[in-house]
Tab-separated table of C-alpha atoms and ligand atoms in Angstrom:
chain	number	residue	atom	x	y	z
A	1	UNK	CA	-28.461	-14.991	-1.915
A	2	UNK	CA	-29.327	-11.679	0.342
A	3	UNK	CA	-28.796	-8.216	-0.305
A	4	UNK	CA	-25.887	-7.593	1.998
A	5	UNK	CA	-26.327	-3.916	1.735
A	6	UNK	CA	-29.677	-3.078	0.783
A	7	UNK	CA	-29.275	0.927	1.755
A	8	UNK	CA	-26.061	1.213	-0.846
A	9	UNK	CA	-26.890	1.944	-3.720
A	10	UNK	CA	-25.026	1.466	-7.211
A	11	UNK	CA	-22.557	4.473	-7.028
A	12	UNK	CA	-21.528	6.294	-9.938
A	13	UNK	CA	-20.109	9.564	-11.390
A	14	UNK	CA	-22.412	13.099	-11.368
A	15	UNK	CA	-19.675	15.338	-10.778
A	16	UNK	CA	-19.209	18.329	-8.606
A	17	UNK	CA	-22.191	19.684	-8.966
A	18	UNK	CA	-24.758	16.804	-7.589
A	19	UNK	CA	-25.854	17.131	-3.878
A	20	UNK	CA	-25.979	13.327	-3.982
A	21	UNK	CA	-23.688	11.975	-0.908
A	22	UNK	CA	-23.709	8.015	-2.465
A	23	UNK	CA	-22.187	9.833	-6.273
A	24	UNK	CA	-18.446	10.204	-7.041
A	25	UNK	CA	-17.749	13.872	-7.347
A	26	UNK	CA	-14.251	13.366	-9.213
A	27	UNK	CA	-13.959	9.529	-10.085
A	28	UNK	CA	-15.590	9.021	-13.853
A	29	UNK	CA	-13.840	4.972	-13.801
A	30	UNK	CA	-14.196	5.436	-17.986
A	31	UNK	CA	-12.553	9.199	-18.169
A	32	UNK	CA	-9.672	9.333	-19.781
A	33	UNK	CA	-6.857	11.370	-18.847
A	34	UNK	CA	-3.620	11.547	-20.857
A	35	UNK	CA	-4.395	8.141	-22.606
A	36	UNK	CA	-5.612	5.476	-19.846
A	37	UNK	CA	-9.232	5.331	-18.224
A	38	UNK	CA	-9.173	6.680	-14.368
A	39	UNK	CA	-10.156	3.022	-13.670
A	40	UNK	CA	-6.739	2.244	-15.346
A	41	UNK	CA	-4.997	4.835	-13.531
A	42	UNK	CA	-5.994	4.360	-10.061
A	43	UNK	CA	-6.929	0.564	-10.063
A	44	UNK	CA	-8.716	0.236	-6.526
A	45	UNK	CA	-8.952	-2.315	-4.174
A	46	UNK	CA	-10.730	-3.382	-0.948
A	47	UNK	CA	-8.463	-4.603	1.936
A	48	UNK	CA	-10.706	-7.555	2.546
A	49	UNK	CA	-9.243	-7.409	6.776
A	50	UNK	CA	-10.752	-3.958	7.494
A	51	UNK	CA	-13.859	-3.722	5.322
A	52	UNK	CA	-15.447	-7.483	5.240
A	53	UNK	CA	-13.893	-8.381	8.788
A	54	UNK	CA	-12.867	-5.435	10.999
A	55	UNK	CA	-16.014	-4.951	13.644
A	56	UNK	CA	-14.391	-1.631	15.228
A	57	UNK	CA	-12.781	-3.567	18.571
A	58	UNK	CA	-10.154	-1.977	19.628
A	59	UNK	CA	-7.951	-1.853	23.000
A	60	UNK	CA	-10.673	-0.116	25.058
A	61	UNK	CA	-14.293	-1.798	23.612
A	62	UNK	CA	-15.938	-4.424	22.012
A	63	UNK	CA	-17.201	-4.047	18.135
A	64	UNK	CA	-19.424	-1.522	17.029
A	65	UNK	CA	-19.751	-2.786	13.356
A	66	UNK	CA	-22.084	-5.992	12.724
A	67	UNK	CA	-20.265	-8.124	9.983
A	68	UNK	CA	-21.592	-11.067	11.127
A	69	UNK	CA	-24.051	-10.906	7.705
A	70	UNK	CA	-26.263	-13.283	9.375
A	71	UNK	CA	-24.142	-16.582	9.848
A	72	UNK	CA	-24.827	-19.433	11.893
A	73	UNK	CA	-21.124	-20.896	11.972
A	74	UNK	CA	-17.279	-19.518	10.958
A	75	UNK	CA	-17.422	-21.392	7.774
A	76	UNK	CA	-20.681	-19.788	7.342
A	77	UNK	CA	-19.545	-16.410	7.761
A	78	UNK	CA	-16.669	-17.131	5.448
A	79	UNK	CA	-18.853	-17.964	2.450
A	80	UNK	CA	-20.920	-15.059	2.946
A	81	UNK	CA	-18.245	-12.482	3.385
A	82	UNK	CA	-17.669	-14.032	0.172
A	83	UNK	CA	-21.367	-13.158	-1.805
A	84	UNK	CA	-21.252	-9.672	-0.159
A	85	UNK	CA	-17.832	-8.502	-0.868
A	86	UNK	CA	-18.720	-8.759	-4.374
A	87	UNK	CA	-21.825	-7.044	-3.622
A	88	UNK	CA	-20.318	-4.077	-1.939
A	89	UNK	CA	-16.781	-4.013	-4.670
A	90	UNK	CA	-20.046	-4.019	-7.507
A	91	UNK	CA	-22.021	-1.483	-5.975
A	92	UNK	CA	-18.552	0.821	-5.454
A	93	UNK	CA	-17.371	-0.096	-8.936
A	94	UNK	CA	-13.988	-1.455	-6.842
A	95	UNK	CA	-12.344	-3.862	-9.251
A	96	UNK	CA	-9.871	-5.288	-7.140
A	97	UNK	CA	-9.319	-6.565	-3.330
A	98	UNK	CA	-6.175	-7.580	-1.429
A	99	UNK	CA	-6.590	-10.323	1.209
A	100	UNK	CA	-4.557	-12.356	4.586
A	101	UNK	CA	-4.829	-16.155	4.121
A	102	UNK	CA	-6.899	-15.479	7.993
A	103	UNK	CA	-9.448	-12.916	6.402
A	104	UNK	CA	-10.964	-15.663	4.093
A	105	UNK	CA	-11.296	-18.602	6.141
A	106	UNK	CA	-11.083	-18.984	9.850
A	107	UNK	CA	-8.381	-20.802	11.077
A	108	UNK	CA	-8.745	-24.414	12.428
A	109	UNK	CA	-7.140	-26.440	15.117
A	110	UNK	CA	-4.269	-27.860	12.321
A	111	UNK	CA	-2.531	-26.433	9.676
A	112	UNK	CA	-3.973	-29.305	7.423
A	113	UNK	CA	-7.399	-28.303	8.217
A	114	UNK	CA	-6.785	-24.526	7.716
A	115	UNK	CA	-5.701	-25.848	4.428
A	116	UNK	CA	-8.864	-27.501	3.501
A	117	UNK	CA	-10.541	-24.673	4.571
A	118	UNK	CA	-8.827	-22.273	2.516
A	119	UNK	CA	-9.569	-24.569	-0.159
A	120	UNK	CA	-12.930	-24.374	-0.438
A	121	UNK	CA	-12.929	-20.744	0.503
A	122	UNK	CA	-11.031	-20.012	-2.580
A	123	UNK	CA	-13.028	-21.982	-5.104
A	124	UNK	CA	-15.985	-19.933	-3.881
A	125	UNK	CA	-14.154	-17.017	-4.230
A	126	UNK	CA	-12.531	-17.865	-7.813
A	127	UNK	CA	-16.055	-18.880	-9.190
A	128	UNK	CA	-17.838	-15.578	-7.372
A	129	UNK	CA	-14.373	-13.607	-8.877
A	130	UNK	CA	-15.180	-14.330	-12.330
A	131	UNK	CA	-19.157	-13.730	-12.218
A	132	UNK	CA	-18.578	-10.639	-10.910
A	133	UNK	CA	-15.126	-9.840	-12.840
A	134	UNK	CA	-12.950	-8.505	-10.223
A	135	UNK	CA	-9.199	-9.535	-9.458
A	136	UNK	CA	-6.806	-9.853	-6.780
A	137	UNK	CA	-4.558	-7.076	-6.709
A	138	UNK	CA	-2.506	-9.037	-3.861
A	139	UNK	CA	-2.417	-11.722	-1.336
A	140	UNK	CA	-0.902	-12.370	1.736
A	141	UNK	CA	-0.555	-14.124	4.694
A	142	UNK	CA	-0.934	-13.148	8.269
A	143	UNK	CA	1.731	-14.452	10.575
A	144	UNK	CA	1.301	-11.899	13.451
A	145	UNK	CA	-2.240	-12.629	14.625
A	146	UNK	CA	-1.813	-16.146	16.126
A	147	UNK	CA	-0.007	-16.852	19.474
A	148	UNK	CA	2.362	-18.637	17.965
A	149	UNK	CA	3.707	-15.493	16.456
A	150	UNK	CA	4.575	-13.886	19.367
A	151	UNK	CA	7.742	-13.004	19.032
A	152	UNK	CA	7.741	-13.074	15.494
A	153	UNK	CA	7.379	-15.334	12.072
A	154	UNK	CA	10.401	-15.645	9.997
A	155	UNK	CA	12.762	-14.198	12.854
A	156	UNK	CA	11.041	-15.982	15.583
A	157	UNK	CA	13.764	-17.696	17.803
A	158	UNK	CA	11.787	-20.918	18.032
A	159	UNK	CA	12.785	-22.881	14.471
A	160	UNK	CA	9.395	-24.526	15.006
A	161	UNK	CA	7.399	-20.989	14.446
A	162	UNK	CA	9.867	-20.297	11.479
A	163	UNK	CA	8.676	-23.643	9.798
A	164	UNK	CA	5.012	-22.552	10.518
A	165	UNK	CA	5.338	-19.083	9.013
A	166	UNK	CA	7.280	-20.782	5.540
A	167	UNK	CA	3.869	-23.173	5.654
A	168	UNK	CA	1.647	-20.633	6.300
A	169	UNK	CA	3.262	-18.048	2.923
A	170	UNK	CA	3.784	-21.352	1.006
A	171	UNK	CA	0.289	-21.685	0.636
A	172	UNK	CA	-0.851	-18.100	0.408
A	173	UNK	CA	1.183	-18.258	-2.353
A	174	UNK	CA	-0.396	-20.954	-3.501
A	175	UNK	CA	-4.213	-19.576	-4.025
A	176	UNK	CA	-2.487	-16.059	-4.380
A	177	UNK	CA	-1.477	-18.161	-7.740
A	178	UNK	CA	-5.107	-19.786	-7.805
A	179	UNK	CA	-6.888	-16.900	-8.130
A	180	UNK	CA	-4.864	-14.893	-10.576
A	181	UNK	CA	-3.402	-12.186	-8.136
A	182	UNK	CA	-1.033	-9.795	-9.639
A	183	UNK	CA	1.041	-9.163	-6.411
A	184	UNK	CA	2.093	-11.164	-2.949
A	185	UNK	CA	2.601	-8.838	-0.212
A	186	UNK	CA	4.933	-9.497	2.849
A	187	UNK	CA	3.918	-7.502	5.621
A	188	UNK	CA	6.634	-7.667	8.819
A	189	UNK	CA	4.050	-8.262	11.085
A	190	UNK	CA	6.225	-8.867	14.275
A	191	UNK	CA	8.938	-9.085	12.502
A	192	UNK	CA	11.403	-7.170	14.936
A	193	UNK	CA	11.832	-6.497	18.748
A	194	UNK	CA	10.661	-5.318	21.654
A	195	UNK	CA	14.537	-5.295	23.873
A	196	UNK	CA	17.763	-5.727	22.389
A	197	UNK	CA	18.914	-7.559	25.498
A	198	UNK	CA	16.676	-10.691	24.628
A	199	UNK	CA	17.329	-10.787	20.461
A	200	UNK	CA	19.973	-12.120	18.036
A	201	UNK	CA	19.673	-9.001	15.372
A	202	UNK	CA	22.017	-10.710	13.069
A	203	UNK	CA	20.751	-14.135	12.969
A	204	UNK	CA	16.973	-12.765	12.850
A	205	UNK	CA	17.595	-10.248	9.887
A	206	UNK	CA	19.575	-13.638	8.160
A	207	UNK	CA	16.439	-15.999	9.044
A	208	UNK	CA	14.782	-13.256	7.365
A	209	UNK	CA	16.084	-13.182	3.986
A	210	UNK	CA	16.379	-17.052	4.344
A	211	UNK	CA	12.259	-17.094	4.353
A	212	UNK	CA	11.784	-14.667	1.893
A	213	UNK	CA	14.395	-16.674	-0.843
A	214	UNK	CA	12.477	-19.776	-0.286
A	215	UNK	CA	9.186	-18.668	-0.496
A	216	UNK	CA	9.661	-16.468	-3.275
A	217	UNK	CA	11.386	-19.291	-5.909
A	218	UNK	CA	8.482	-21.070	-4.296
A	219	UNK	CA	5.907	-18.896	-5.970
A	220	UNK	CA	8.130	-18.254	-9.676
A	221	UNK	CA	8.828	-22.515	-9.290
A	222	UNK	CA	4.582	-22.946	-9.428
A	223	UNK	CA	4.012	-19.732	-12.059
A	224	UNK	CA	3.364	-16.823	-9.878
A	225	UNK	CA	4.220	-14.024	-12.391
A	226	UNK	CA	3.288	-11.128	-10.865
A	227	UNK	CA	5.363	-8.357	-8.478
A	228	UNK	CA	6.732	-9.607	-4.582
A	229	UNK	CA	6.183	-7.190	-2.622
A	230	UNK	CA	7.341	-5.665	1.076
A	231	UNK	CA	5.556	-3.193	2.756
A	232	UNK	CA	7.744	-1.445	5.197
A	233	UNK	CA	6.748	-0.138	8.627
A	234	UNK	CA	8.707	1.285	11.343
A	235	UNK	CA	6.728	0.255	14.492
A	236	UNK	CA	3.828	-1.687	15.779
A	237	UNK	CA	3.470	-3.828	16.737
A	238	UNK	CA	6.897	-4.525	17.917
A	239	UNK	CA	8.997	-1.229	19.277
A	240	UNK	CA	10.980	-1.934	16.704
A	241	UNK	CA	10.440	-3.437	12.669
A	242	UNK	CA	13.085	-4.489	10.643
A	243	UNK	CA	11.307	-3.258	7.718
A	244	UNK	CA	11.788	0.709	8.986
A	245	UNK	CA	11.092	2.295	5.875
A	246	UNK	CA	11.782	1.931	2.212
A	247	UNK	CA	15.651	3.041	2.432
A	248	UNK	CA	15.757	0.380	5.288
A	249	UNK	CA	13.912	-2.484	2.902
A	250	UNK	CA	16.382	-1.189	-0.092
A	251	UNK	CA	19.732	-2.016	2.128
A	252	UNK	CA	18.122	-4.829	3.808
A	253	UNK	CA	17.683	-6.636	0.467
A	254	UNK	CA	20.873	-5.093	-1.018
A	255	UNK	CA	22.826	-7.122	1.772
A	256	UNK	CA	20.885	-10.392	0.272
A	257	UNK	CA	21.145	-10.247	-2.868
A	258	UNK	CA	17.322	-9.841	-2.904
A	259	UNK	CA	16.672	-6.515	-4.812
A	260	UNK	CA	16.255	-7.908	-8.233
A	261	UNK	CA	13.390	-9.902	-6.762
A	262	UNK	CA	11.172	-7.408	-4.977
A	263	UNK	CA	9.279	-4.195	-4.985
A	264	UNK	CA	7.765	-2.268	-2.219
A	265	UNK	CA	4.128	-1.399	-0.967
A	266	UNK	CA	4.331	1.873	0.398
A	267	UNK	CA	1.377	2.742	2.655
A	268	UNK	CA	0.721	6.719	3.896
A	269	UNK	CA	0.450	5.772	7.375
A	270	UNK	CA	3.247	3.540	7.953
A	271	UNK	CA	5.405	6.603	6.161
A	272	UNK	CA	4.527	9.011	8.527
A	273	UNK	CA	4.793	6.460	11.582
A	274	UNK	CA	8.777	6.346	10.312
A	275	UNK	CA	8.823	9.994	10.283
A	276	UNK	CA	8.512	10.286	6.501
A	277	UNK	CA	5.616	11.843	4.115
A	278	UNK	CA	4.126	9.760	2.201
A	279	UNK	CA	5.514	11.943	-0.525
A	280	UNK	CA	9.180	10.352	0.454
A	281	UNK	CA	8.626	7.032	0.884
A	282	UNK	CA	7.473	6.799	-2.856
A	283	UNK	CA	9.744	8.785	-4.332
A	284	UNK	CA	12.467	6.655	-2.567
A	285	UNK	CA	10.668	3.936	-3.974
A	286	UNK	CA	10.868	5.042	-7.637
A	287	UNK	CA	14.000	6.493	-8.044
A	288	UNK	CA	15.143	3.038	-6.791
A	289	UNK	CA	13.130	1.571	-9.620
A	290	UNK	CA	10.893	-0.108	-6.427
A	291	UNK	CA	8.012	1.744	-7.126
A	292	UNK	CA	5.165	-1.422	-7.301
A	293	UNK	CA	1.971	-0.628	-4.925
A	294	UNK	CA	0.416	1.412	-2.378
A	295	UNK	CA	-1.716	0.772	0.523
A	296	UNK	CA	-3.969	4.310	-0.105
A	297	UNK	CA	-4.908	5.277	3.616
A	298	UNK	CA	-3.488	8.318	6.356
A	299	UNK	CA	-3.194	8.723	9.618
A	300	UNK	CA	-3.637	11.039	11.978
A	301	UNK	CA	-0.212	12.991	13.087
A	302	UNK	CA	-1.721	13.936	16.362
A	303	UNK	CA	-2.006	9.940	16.971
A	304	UNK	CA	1.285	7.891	17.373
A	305	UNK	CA	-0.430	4.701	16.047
A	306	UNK	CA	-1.567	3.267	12.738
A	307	UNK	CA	-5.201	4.477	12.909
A	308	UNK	CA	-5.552	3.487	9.119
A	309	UNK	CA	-8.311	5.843	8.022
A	310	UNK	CA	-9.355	6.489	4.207
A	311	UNK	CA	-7.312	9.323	2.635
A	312	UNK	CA	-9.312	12.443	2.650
A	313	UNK	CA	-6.377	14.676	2.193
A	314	UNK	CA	-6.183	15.973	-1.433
A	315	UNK	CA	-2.997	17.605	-1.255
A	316	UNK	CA	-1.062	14.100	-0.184
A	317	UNK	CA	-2.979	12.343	-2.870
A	318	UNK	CA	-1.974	15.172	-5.070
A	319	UNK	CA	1.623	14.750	-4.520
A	320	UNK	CA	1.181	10.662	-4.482
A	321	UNK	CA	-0.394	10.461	-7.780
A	322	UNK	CA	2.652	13.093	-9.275
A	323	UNK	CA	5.000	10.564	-7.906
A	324	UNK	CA	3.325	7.332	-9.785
A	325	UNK	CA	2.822	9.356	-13.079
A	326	UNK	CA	6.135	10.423	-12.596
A	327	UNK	CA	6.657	6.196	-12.380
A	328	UNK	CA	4.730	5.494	-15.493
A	329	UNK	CA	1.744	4.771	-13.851
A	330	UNK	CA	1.193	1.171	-12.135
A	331	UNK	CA	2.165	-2.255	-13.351
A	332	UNK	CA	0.667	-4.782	-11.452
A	333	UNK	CA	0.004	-2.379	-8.633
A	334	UNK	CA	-2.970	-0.331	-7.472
A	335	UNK	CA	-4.342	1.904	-4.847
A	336	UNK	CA	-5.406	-0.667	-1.916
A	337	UNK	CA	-7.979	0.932	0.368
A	338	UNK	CA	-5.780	-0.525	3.657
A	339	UNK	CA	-8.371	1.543	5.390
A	340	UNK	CA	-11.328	1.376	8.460
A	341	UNK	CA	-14.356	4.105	8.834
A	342	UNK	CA	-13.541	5.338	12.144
A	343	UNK	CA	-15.553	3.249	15.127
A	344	UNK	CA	-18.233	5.861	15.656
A	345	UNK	CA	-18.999	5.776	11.774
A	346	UNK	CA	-20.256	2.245	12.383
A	347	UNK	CA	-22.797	1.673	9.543
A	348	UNK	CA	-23.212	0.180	6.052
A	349	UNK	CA	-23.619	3.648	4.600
A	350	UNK	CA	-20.664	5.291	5.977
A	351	UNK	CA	-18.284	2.245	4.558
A	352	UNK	CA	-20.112	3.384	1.391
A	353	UNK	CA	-19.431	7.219	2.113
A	354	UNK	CA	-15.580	6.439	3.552
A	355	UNK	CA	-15.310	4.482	-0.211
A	356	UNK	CA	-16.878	6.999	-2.082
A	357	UNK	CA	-14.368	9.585	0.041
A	358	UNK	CA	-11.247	8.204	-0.564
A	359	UNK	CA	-11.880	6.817	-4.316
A	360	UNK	CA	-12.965	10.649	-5.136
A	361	UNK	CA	-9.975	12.319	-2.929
A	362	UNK	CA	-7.346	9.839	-5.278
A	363	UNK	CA	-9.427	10.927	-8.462
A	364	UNK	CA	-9.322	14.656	-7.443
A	365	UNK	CA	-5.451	13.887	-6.758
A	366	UNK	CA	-4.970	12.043	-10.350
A	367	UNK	CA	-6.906	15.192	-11.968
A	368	UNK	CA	-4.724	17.108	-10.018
A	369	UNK	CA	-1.482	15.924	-10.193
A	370	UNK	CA	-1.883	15.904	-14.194
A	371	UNK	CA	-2.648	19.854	-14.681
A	372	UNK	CA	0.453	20.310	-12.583
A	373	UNK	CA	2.640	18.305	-15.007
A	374	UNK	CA	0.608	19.982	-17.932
A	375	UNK	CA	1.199	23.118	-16.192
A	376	UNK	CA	4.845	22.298	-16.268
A	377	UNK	CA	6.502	25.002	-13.568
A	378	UNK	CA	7.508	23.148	-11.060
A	379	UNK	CA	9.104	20.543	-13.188
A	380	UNK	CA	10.650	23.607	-14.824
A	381	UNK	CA	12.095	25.307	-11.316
A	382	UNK	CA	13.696	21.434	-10.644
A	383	UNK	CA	15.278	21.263	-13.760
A	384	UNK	CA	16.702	25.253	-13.486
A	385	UNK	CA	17.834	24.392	-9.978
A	386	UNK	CA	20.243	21.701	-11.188
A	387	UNK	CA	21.197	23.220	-14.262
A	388	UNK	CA	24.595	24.163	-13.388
A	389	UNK	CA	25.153	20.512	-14.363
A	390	UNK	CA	24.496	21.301	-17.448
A	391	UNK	CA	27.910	22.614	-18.248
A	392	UNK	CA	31.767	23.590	-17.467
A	393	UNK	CA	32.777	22.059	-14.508
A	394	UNK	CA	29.589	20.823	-13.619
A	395	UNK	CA	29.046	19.213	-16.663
A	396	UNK	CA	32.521	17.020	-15.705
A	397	UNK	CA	30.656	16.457	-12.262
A	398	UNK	CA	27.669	14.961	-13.651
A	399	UNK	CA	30.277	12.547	-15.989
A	400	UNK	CA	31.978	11.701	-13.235
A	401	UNK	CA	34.886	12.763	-14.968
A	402	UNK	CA	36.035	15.493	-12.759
A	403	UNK	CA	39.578	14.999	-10.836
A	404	UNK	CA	40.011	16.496	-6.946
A	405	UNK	CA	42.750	18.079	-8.451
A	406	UNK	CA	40.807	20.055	-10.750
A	407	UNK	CA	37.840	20.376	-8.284
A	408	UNK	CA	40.299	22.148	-6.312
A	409	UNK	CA	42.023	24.166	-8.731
A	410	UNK	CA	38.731	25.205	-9.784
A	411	UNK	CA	37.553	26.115	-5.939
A	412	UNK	CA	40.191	27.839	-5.748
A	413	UNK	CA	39.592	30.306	-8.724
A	414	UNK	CA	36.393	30.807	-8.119
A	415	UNK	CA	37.329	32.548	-4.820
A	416	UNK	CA	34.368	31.876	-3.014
A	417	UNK	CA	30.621	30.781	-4.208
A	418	UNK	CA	29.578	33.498	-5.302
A	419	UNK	CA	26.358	32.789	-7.109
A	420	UNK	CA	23.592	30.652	-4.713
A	421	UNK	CA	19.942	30.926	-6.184
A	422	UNK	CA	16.579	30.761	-4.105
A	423	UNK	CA	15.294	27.310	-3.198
A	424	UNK	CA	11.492	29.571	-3.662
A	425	UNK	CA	9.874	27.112	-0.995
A	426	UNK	CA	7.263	29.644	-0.520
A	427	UNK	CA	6.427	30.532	-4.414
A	428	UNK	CA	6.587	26.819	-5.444
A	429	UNK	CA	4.056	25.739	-2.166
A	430	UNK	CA	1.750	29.257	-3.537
A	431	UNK	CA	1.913	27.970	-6.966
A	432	UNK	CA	0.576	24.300	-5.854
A	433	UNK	CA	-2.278	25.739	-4.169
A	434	UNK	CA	-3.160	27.719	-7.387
A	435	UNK	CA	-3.056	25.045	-9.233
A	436	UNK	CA	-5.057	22.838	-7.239
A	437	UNK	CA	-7.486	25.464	-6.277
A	438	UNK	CA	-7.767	26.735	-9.577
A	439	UNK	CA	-7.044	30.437	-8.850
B	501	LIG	C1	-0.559	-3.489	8.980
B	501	LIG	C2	-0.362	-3.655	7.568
B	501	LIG	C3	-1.075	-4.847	6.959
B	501	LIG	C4	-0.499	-5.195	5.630
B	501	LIG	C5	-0.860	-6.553	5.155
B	501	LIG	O1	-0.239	-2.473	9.558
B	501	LIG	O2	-0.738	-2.451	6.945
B	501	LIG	O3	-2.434	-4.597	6.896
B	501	LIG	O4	-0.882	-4.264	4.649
B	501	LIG	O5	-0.467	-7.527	6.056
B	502	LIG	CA1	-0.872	-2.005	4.797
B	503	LIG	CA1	-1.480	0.336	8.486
């Protein structure tokens, strides 16, 4: 087979120090910090959509990436996306990718034949898989790119488009399954609306739930052990998507009786779309025990759109990677690069460089993130803050044993609040950047 990529070189670790631009800076994979490798800790993955198919079209111009890889047909190109995904994933020392039934094989003019297609797709990709030994972190399927989606999969108002969309996840289930993936992602796609005046909230949201029951006792019925996951996302590319944000997802599946069965897959951008930090959509997640995966990327706050670039900001990956140590680290979840070079930065090398960027700025974060909880301060302040809980009457508050009677018997002797300590926003942000600056 070719050399996809002949001008990427094997990457590996030479620390801060090297002047090399293809060298991690702050990823050593086989480093360990507080008792797990960084490979362990961080667990990478390609998003197969952006970096084997994505050509840099967008709403104003064609393509300005060639990932054609030399093909002669579709089926073609799907076999070789195949041979150089493992190429590049080797080369990056990326252990993992994530993929949409559509990114693997092209779609043909029945579902049937889709299905044979994926077939074969996936037997090259299980065989190449183990040769190479990488793993699926997740799978999905894509139910927004097709026509027939367009006014959405599961809460579509044509029945015929629901039974589609149920075909469609059945079988990315299925080679999810096939190829050993440790997570099945479902992304809302269009699930949501453009106008109230045309949509049926209630019956959607139910249609909703109704799809993800089946398909889910699908996947445990043929031994899918791994975590389901949903991804929440406020907008795009409906106006509206039912999946806001994690508190949305957690209420949504609440109402269902559908929390026992699912995680989340928080992604950066989509947090700050809903008007979040990335910081809050994952802590939501964990102290909700729904902590399970994260689509590593960022936007750009000056953009209102999902511009899905590689995280290059080390304080957000900073406060990220205190949030999953804080969650014991990942099960079967990982950091999924859900991320494009931008469309000027349009060759092989700079989807080695964007890697190599956002692997390193997640590293730096990890390395970060632990001298903070070594440090131990700001875990400290939090604790002093609440300790007023600690005893007396706020001891009986933190029971739950406290009457309003004796709430207000107490209110009332106290007067007035007399005692109200600094919140120290300023200190605690100073101390961060000492910390992470090393000052
Ligand atoms: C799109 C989503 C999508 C999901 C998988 O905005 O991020 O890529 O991660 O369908
Ligand atoms: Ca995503
Ligand atoms: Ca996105």
């Amino acid at each position: 087979m070719n050399e996809f990529y002949p001008t990427v070189p094997n990457v590996s670790y030479e620390g801060t120090k090297t002047d090399n631009p293809m060298a991690f800076r702050f990823y050593n994979p086989d480093e360990i910090i507080v008792g797990k490798t960084m490979r362990e800790h961080l667990k990478f993955a390609m998003a197969y959509w952006h970096t084997m198919c994505a050509d840099g079209t967008d709403m104003f111009g064609r393509g300005t990436f060639c990932k054609t890889y030399g093909a002669s047909d579709p089926m073609d190109l799907a076999r070789r996306k195949v041979y150089a995904a493992m190429e590049l994933m080797d080369k990056l020392q990326l252990d993992y990718f994530c993929f949409h039934d559509a990114d693997i094989a092209p779609e043909a003019e029945t579902l049937g034949e889709t299905n044979k297609r994926l077939d074969e797709i996936s037997d090259l990709l299980a065989e190449q898989m183990k040769a190479h030994n990488k793993k699926l972190l997740w799978g999905t399927a894509n139910c927004f790119n097709h026509p027939r989606f367009m006014h959405g999969a599961g809460t579509a108002p044509n029945a015929d488009v629901f039974a589609f969309a149920a075909a469609k996840i059945k079988k990315a289930i299925e080679l999810t399954v096939k190829l050993g993936g440790n997570g099945y992602v479902f992304w809302g796609g269009r699930e949501g609306y453009e106008t109230l005046l045309n949509t049926d909230m209630a019956q959607e949201l139910d249609h909703m739930a109704y799809l993800l029951s089946l398909t889910t006792e699908y996947g445990r019925q043929i031994g899918f052990k791994g975590d389901y996951y949903i991804e929440p996302k406020p907008k795009e590319p409906t106006k509206h998507q039912y999946d806001f944000d994690a508190a949305t997802v957690l209420g949504f599946l609440r109402t269902y009786g559908l929390d026992k069965s699912f995680k989340l897959n928080i992604e950066a951008n989509h947090a700050t779309l809903a008007g979040h930090t990335f910081q809050h959509e994952l802590r939501v997640a964990r102290i909700n025990n729904a902590f399970g995966s994260i689509d590593a990327n960022q936007g750009d706050l000056l953009l209102g759109w999902d511009t899905d670039q590689f995280p290059t900001n080390a304080y957000d990956t900073t406060l990220c990677m205190l949030e999953v140590l804080e969650a014991g680290g990942f099960t079967n979840g990982g950091l999924n690069f859900d991320a494009k070079t931008r469309r000027g930065s349009n060759t092989p090398e700079d989807l080695a460089l964007s890697f190599i960027a956002g692997m390193d700025c997640f590293a730096l974060g990890l390395r970060v993130a632990q001298k903070i909880r070594e440090d131990g301060r700001l875990a400290q302040f939090v604790r002093d803050r609440y300790s007023s809980y600690e005893s007396g009457i706020g001891k009986r508050i933190a029971q739950k044993q406290a009457t309003i009677k004796e709430l207000e018997d107490y209110a009332i002797s106290l007067g007035e609040v007399t005692t109200n300590i600094s919140g120290r926003q300023e200190y605690l942000e100073n101390l961060m950047n000492s910390i992470m600056f090393g000052c």
